[in-house]
Coordinates of C-alpha atoms in Angstrom, one line a residue:
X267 CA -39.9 33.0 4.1
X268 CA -41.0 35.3 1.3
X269 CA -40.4 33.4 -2.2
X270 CA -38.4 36.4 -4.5
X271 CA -38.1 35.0 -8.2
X272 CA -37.8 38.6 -9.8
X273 CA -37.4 42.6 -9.3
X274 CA -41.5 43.4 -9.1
X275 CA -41.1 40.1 -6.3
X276 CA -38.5 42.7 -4.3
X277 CA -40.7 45.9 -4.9
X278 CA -44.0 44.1 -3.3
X279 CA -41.9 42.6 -0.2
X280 CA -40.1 46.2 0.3
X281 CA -43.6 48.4 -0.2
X282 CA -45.9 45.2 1.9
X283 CA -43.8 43.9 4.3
X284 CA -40.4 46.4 4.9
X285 CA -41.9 49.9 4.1
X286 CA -43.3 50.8 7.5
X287 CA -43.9 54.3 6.3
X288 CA -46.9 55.8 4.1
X289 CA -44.5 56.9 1.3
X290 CA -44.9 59.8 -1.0
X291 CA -43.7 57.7 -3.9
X292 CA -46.1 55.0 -4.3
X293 CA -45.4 51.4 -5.6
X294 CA -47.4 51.4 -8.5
X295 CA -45.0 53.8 -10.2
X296 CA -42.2 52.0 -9.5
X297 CA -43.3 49.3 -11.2
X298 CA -44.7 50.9 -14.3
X299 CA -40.9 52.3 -14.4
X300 CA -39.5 49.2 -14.3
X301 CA -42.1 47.7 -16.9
X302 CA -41.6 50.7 -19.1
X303 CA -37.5 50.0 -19.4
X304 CA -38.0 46.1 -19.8
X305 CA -40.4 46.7 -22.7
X306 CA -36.9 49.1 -23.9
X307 CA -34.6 46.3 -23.6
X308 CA -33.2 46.7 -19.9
X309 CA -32.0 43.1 -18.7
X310 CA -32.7 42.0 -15.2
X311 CA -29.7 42.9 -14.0
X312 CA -30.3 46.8 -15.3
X313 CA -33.9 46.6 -13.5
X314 CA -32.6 45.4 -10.1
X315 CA -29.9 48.3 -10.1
X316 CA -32.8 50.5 -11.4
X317 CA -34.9 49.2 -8.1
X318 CA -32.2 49.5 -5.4
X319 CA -31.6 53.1 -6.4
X320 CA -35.0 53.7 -6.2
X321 CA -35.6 51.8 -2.6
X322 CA -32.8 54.1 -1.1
X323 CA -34.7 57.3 -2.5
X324 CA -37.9 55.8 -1.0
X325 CA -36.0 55.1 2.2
X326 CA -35.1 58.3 2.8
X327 CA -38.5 60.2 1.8
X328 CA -40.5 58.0 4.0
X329 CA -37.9 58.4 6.7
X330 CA -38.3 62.3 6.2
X331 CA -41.7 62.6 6.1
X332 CA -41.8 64.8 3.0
X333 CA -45.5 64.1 0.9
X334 CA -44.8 65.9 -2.3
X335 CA -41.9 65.1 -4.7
X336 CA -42.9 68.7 -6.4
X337 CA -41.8 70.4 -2.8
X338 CA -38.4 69.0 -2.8
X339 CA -35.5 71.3 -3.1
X340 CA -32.2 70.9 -4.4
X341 CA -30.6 71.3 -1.1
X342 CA -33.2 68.6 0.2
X343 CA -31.9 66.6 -2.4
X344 CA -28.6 67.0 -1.2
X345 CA -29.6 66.3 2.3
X346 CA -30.9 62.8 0.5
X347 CA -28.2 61.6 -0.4
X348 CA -26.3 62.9 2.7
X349 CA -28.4 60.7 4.4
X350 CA -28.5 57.6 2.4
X351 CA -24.1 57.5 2.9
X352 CA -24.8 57.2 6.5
X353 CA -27.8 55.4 6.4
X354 CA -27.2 52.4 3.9
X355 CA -24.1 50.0 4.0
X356 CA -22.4 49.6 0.9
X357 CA -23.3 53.4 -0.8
X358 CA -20.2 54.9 -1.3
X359 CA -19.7 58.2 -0.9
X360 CA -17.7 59.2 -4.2
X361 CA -19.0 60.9 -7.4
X362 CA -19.4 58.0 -9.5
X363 CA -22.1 56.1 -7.4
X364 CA -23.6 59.6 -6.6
X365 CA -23.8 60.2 -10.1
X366 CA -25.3 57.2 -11.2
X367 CA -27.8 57.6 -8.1
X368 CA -28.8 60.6 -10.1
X369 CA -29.2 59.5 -13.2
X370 CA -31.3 56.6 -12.1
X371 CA -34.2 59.4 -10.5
X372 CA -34.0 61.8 -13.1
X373 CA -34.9 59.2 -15.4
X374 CA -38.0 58.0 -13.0
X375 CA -38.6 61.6 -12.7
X376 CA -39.3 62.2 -16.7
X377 CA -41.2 59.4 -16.9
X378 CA -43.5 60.6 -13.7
X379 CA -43.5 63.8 -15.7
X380 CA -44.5 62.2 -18.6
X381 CA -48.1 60.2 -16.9
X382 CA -48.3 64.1 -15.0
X383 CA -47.5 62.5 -12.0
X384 CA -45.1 65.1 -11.0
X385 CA -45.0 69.1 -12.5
X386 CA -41.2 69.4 -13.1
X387 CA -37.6 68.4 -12.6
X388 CA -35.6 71.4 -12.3
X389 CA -34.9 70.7 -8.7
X390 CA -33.8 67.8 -8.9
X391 CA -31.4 68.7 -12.1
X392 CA -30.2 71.6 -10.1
X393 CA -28.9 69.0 -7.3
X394 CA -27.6 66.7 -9.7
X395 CA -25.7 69.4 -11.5
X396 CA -24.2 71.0 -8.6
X397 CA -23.5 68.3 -6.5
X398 CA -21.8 65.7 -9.8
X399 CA -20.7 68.8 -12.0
X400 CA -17.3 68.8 -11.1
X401 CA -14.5 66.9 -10.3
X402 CA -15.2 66.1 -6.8
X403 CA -18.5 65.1 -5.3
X404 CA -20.2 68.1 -3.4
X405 CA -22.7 68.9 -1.0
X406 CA -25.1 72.1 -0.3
X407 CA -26.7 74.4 2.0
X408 CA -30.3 75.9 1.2
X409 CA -30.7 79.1 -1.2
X410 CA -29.6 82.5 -0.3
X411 CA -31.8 85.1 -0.7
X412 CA -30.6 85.2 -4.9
X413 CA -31.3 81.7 -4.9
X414 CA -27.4 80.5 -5.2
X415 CA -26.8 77.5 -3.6
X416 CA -23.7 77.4 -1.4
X417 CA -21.2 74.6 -1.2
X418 CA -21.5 72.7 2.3
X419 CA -18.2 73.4 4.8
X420 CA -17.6 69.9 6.4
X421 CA -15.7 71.7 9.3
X422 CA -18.8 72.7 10.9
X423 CA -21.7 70.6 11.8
X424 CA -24.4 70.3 9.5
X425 CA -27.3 72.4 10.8
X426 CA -29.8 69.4 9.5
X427 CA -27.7 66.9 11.1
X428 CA -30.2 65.4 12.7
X429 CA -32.2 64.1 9.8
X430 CA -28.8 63.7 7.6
X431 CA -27.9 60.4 10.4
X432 CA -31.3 60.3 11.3
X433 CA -31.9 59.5 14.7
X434 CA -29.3 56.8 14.7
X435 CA -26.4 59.2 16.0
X436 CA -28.5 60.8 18.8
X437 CA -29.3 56.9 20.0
X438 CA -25.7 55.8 20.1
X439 CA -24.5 59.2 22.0
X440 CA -27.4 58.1 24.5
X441 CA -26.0 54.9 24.8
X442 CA -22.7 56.0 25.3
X443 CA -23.7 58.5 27.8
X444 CA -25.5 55.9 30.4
X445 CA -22.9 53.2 29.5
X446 CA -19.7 54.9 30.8
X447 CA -22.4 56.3 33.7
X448 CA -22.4 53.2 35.4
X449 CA -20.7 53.2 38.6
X450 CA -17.6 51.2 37.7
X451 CA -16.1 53.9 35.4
X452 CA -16.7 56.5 38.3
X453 CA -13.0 56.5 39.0
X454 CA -11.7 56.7 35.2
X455 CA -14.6 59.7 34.7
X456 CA -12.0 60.9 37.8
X457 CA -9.2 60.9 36.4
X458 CA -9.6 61.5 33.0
X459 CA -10.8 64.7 33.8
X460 CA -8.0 65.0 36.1
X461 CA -5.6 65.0 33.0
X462 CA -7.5 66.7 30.9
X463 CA -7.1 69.5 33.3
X464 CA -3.9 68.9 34.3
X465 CA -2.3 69.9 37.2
X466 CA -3.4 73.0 37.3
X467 CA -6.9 71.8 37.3
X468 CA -8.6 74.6 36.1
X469 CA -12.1 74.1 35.3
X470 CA -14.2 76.8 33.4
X471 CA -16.1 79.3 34.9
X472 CA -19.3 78.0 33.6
X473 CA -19.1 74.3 34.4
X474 CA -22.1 73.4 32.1
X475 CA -19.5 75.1 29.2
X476 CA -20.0 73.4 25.8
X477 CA -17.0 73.5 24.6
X478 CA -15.5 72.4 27.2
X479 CA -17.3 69.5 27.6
X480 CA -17.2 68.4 23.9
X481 CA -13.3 68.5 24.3
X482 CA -13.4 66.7 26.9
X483 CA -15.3 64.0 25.9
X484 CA -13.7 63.8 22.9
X485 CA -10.2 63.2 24.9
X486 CA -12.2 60.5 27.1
X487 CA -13.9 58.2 24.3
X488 CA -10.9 58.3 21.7
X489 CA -7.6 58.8 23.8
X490 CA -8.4 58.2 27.7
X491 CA -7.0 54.7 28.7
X492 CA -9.3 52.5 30.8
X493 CA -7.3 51.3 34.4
X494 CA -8.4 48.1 33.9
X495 CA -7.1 47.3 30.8
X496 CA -5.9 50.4 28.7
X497 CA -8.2 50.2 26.2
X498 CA -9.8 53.4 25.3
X499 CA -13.5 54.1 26.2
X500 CA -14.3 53.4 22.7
X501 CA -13.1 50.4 22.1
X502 CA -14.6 48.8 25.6
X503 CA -18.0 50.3 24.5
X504 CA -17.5 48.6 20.9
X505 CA -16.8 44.5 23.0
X506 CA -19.3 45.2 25.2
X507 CA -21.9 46.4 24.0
X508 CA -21.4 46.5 19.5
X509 CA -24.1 43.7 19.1
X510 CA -26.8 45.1 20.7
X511 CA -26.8 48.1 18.4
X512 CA -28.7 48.6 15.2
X513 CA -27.1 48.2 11.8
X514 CA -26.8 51.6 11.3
X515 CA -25.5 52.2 14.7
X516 CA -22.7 49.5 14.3
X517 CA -21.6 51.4 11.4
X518 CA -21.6 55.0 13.2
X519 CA -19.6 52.9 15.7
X520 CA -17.1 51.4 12.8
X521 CA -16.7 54.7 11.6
X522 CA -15.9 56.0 15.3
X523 CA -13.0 53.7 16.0
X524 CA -11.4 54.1 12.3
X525 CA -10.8 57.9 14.2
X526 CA -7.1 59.1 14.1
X527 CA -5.8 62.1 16.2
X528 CA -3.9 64.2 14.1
X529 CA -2.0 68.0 14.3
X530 CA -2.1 70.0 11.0
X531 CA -2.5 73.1 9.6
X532 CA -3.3 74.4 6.1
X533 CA -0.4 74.9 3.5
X534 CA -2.4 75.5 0.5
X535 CA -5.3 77.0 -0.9
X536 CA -6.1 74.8 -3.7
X537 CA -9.4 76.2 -4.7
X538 CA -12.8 77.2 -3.6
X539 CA -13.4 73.8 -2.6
X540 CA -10.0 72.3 -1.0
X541 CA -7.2 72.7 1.2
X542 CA -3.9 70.9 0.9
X543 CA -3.2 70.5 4.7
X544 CA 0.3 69.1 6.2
X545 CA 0.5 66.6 9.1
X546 CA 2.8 68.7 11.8
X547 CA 4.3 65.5 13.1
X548 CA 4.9 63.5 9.8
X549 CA 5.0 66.0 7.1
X550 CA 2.6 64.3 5.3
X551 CA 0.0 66.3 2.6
X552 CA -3.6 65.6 2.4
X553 CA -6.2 67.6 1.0
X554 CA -9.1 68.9 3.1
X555 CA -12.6 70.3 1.8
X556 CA -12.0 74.2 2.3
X557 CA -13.6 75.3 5.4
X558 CA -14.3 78.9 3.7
X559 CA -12.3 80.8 6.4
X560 CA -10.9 84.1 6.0
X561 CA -7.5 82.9 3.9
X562 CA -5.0 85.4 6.1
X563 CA -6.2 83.6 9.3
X564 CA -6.6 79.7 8.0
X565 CA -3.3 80.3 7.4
X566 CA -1.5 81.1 10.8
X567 CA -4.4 78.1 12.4
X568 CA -3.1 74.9 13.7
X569 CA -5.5 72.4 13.8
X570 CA -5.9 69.2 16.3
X571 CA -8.5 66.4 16.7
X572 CA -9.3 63.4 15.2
X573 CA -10.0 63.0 11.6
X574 CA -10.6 59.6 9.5
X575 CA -9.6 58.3 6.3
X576 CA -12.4 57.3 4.0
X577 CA -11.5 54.5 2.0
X578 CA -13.0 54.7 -1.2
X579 CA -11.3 58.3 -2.4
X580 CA -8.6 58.5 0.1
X581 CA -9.7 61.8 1.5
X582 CA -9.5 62.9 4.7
X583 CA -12.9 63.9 6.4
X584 CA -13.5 65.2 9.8
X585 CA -15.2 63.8 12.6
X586 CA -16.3 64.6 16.8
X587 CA -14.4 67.9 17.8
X588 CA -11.2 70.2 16.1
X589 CA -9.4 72.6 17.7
X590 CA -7.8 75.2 16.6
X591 CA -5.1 77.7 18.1
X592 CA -4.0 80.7 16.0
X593 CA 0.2 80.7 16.1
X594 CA 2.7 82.1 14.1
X595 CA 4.8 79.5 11.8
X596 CA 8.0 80.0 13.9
X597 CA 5.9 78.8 17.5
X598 CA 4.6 76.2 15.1
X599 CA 8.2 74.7 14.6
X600 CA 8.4 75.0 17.9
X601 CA 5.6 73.0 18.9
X602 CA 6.8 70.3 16.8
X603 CA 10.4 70.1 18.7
X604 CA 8.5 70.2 21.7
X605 CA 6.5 66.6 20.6
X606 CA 9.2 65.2 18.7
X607 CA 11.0 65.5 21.8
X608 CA 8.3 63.5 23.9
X609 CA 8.4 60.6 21.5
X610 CA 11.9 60.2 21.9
X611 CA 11.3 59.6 25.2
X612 CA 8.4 57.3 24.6
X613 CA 11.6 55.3 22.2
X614 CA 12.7 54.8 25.1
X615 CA 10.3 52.7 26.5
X616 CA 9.4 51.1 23.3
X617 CA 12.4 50.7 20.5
X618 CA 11.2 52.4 17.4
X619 CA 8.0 53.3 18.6
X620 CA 5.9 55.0 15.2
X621 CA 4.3 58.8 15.4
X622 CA 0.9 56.6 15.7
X623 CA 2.6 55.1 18.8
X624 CA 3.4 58.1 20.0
X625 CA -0.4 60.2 19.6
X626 CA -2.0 56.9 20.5
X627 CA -0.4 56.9 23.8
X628 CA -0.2 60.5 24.8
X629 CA -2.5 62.8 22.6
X630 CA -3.5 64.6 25.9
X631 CA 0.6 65.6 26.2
X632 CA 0.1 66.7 22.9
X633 CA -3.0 68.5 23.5
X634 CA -1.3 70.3 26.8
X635 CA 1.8 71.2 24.9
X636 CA 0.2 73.4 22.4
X637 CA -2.1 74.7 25.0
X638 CA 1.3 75.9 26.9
X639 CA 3.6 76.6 24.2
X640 CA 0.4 78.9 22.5
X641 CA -1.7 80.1 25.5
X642 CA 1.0 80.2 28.1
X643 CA 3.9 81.2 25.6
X644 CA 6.6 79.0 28.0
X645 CA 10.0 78.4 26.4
X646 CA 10.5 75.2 26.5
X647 CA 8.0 72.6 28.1
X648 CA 10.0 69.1 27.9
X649 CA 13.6 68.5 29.4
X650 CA 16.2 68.3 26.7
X651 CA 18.7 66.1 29.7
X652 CA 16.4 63.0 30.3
X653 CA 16.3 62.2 26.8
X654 CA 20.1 63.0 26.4
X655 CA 20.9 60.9 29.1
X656 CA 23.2 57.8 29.1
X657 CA 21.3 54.9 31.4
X658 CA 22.5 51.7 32.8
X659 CA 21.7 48.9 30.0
X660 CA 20.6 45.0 31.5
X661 CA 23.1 42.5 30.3
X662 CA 22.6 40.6 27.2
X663 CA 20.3 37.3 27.2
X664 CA 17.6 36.8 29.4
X665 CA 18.2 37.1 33.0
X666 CA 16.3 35.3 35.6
X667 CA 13.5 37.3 37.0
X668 CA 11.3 37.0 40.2
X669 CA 8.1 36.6 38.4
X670 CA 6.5 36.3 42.1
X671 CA 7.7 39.9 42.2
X672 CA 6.2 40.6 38.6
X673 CA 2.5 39.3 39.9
X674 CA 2.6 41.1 43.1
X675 CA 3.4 44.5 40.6
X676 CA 0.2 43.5 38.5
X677 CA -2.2 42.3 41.5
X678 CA -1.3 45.2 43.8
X679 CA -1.0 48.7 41.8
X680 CA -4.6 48.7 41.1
X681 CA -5.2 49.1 44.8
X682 CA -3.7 52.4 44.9
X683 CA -5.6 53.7 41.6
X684 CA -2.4 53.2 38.8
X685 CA -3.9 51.8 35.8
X686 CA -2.6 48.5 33.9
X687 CA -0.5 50.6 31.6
X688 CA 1.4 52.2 34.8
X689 CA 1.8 48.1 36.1
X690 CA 3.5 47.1 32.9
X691 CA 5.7 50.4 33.2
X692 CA 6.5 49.1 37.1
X693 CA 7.1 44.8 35.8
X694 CA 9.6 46.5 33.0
X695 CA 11.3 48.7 35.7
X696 CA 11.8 44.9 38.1
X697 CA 13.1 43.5 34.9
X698 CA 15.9 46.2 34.0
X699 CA 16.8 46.2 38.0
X700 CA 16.7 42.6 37.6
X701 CA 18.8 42.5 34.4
X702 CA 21.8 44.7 35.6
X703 CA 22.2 43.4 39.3
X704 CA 21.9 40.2 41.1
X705 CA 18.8 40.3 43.4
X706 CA 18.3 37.7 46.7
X707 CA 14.9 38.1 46.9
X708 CA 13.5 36.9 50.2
X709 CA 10.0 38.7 50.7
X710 CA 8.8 39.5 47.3
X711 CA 6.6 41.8 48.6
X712 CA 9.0 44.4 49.8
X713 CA 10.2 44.5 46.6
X714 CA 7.3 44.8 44.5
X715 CA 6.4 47.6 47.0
X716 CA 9.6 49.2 46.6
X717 CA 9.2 49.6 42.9
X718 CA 5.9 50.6 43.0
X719 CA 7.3 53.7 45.2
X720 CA 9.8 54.5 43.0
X721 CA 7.8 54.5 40.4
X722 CA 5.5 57.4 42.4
X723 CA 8.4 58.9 42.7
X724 CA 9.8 59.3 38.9
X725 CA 6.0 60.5 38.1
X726 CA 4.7 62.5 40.5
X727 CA 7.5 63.3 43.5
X728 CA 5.2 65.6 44.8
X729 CA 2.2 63.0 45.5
X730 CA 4.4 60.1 46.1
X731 CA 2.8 57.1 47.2
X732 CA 3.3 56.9 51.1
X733 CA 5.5 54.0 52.7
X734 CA 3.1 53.8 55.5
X735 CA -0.2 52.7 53.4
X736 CA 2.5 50.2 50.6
X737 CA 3.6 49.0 53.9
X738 CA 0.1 48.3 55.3
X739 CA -1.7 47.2 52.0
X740 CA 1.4 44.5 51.1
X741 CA 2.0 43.3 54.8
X742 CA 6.0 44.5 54.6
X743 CA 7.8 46.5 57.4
X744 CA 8.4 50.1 55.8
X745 CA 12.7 50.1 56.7
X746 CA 12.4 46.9 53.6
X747 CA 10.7 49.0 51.2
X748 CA 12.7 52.0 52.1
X749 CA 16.2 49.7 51.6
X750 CA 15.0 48.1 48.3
X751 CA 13.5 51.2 46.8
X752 CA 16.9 52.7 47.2
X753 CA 19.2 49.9 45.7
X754 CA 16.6 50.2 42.7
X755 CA 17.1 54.0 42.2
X756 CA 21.0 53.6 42.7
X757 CA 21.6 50.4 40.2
X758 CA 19.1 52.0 37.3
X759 CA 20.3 55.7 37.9
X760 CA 16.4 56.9 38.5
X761 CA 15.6 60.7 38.5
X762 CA 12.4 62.3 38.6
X763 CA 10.4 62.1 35.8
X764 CA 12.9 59.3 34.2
X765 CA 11.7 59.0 30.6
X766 CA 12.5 54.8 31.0
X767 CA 9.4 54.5 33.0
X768 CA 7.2 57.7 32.5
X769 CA 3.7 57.6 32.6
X770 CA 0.4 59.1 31.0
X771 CA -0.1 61.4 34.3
X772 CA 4.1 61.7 34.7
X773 CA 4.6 63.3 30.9
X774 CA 1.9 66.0 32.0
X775 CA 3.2 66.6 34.9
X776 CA 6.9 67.3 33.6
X777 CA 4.9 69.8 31.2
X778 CA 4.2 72.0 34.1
X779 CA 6.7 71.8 36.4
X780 CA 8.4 74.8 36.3
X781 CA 11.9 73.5 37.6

C-alpha cells in the first residue's frame, strides 16, 4: 500500500500510479503551484483542496485527449466541467463549487503564465465568466460565427454527449441492451410492446423508426412491470446486475432510477434562461432551464416523460425521452379530467392511493390518453359510471379465506401469461367474494379457476381466457368453473372493465373501446 503523509505524496501516486494517460498538464507544475502557495501561507488543508481541483481538471484533459492548454476553448471548458459532474462522485453541480472550481485554475493558469508555460487566459476567463456570472450556473455551446457564446438548451441532447459522460453511458446502454435480450424477458419484450401499441397495435411505417423506438424503450425500462415480479426493468437490472458496473456507471444507474414520470407544460417565461413549468396532475410549479422555443408555441405544448430532481439546488433537470403534443389549454383541462378520473378508479383498489401511485402504476394509460384525447380528438376516453358506481362492501373484521384457493391464484396465472400484479388483483377479488358470502369450498381448484376467468373477463371480454384450456391446465370439469365464476360475478356485482379489479392491459383497453 502506497504510504501518503502529505499533498506532493497524493500528486506522485495520482501522476505514477493512477494517471494512465500522457497528460497535457504535467506534474512538475503542479507541484511548483502547490509550493509557490505554501511559501504564501496556504495551510494543508488549502493545498489538498488546491490538488483535488486540479486532479479533476487533469482527469478530464487526459480523458479528452487534448495536448495544448493554449487550444482550449471556452465552450471546451464548459464541456470540462460538464464532464467532471458526471464523471466524479461528490462534484456538485451548483454555482458555488463550479465557481470555486474556477477560481482554483485560473489561479494555476496565471502562475503557468507567469514561468511562460502557457500564452494567455482569456479562454478560460471567458468560461468562467459566462458560465458563474449570474445567478444560476450555466452551460455553453461553441462560438457563432461573431464569436458569442450561446447558452446550452438542456432539452435537447448535447451534440458532444459522448465525451461530456464519456464512454460510460454508451457502456451501460450496451449492457442494458444484451441484458433484457436474454431469452427470459422474450415474453415481457412481448407484451410491453403490446401496450405500448395498444390495441390498435399500430406499428410505424418504418419499423427501424427512432423515435419510436426511444419511446418505447423509455416506457419499457422506467414504467413496464416485469410478470415475474412487477418490478420495472430498471430496477431488476439495478439487483442483478449494479455491482458488476463501474463507479461511474453505478452512478448513471443511481441517477436512472431517481427518474419520475411527470405531465407539465410551461406557465411562465421567467427569463432567457428559465421556465416556470406546472405539474398537470398536482399543480405543482417548478422551474425549468428555457428550452429557447418559439414563446407562442411553448406555450400551447404539453410536455410528458420522466424528469429527476437534483438534490443539491432543487431543480428539475431532464433526462431519457420528452414528448410533447401541441393542445389548446381547454383540451389540456380536459386531459387532466380524463386522468384524474383513472386514479379514482385506481382508489379503488388501493385507499388513498397518491398521484405518484397513480403514474407509477399506469404511465402508459396516461401516455394513451393524451395520445387519444390530442391525436384522435375522442370526447371522453374513461367511463364516468364504473367509478360512480355503488359496489358490494365485505363485512367488517377479517373473514376466513381459503388460502389453498389464494396459492392456486398465485401458482397458476403465470401459466396463462398474467403477470404477478394481475395475481394479486385475482387473490384480492377471492378475498372480497370471500368477505361478503359464505363459500363451501370443496375443489379449490375450480374456484381459483373461476376467478381467474372472471378476471379475463372484467379486462379484456373480448380475449377472455377459455374454459376449455383453465379446465385442462387446473385438472377441473368446465360446468364447476362455469357455476363458481358466476356466483362470483353475481355476489361482487362484476361488469366489464370493473375498476375493483382493473388491470395494466384492462385500463388501456377501456381507453379504446368505443362502447
Amino acid at each position: 500500500m502506497t504510504n501518503i503523509k502529505n499533498v506532493y505524496d497524493e500528486v506522485r501516486v495520482f501522476f505514477d500510479e493512477e494517471q494512465e494517460w500522457d497528460s497535457a498538464i504535467k506534474r512538475e507544475w503542479i507541484e511548483g503551484f502547490l509550493r509557490q502557495k505554501a511559501w504564501q501561507g496556504a495551510n494543508d488543508e488549502e493545498l489538498t483542496d488546491t490538488w483535488h481541483n486540479l486532479q479533476l481538471f487533469v482527469s478530464y484533459i487526459s480523458y479528452s485527449g487534448d495536448t495544448s492548454l493554449d487550444e482550449l476553448s471556452a465552450a471546451e471548458y464548459s464541456l470540462a466541467v460538464e464532464w467532471i459532474i458526471v464523471q466524479m462522485e461528490g462534484f456538485k453541480p451548483n454555482l458555488k463549487t463550479v465557481k470555486h472550481f474556477f477560481d482554483v485554475l485560473q489561479e494555476f493558469y496565471s502562475y503557468l503564465a507567469a514561468k511562460k508555460t502557457i500564452s494567455d487566459i482569456h479562454e478560460l476567463k471567458k468560461a468562467a465568466a459566462f458560465m458563474t456570472g449570474g445567478k444560476r450556473l450555466r452551460f455553453m455551446e461553441d462560438e457563432d460565427e461573431q464569436g458569442e457564446l450561446s447558452l446550452k438548451s438542456p432539452l435537447t441532447i448535447p451534440k458532444d454527449i459522448g465525451r461530456i459522460v464519456g464512454e460510460a453511458v454508451e457502456r451501460l446502454m450496451l449492457k442494458f441492451s444484451a441484458y433484457f435480450q436474454q431469452e427470459n424477458f422474450v415474453e415481457d419484450f412481448e407484451r410491453a410492446l403490446a401496450l405500448y401499441l395498444g390495441p390498435l397495435g399500430q406499428m410505424p411505417e418504418d419499423e427501424n423508426d427512432d423515435e419510436f423506438w426511444l419511446g418505447f424503450w423509455d416506457y419499457f425500462l422506467f414504467d413496464y412491470h416485469l410478470l415475474a415480479n412487477d418490478r420495472t426493468p430498471l430496477i431488476q437490472f439495478h439487483i442483478d446486475y449494479s455491482d458488476k458496473l463501474a463507479g461511474e456507471e453505478q452512478k448513471i444507474l443511481r441517477e436512472l432510477l431517481g427518474a419520475k414520470f411527470t405531465v407539465f407544460y410551461v406557465e411562465t417565461i421567467i427569463n432567457q434562461d428559465w421556465v416556470e413549468c406546472v405539474n398537470l396532475l398536482t399543480d405543482e410549479k417548478f422551474r425549468l432551464p428555457n428550452p429557447n422555443f418559439d414563446y407562442k408555441l411553448v406555450k400551447k405544448l404539453l410536455f410528458y416523460g420522466h424528469v429527476f430532481l437534483q438534490q443539491e439546488d432543487q431543480d428539475l433537470i431532464m433526462i431519457n425521452f420528452i414528448t410533447s403534443v401541441e393542445i389548446s389549454s381547454n383540451l389540456r383541462r380536459r386531459v387532466k379530467e380524463e386522468i384524474t378520473r383513472q386514479k379514482a378508479m385506481l382508489e379503488l383498489q388501493q385507499p388513498g392511493a397518491t398521484w405518484d401511485d397513480f403514474v407509477r402504476r399506469h404511465a402508459n394509460a396516461v401516455r394513451h390518453t393524451i395520445d387519444l384525447l390530442a391525436t384522435w380528438a375522442r370526447v371522453n376516453v374513461t367511463s364516468y359510471a364504473q367509478v360512480e358506481r355503488s359496489f358490494p362492501q365485505p363485512a367488517a373484521g377479517d373473514k376466513a379465506v381459503n388460502t389453498t384457493v389464494s396459492e392456486l391464484i398465485v401458482n397458476s396465472m403465470p401459466k396463462f401469461g398474467y403477470s404477478r400484479h394481475d395475481a394479486v388483483l385475482v387473490q384480492k377479488m377471492w378475498q372480497d367474494f370471500s368477505g361478503i358470502t359464505a363459500v363451501t369450498v370443496r375443489k379449490p381448484a375450480a374456484w381459483a379457476a373461476a376467478a381467474i376467468q372472471a378476471f379475463s373477463q372484467i379486462n379484456n371480454a373480448e380475449a377472455e381466457l377459455p374454459a376449455d384450456t383453465l379446465a385442462d391446465e387446473m385438472a377441473v370439469a368446465k360446468s364447476s368453473i362455469s357455476a363458481n365464476r358466476s356466483k362470483i360475478i353475481e355476489v361482487l356485482k362484476l361488469e366489464k372493465y370493473d375498476p375493483r379489479y382493473l388491470s395494466e392491459e384492462g385500463i388501456v383497453s377501456l381507453l379504446y373501446d368505443l362502447q
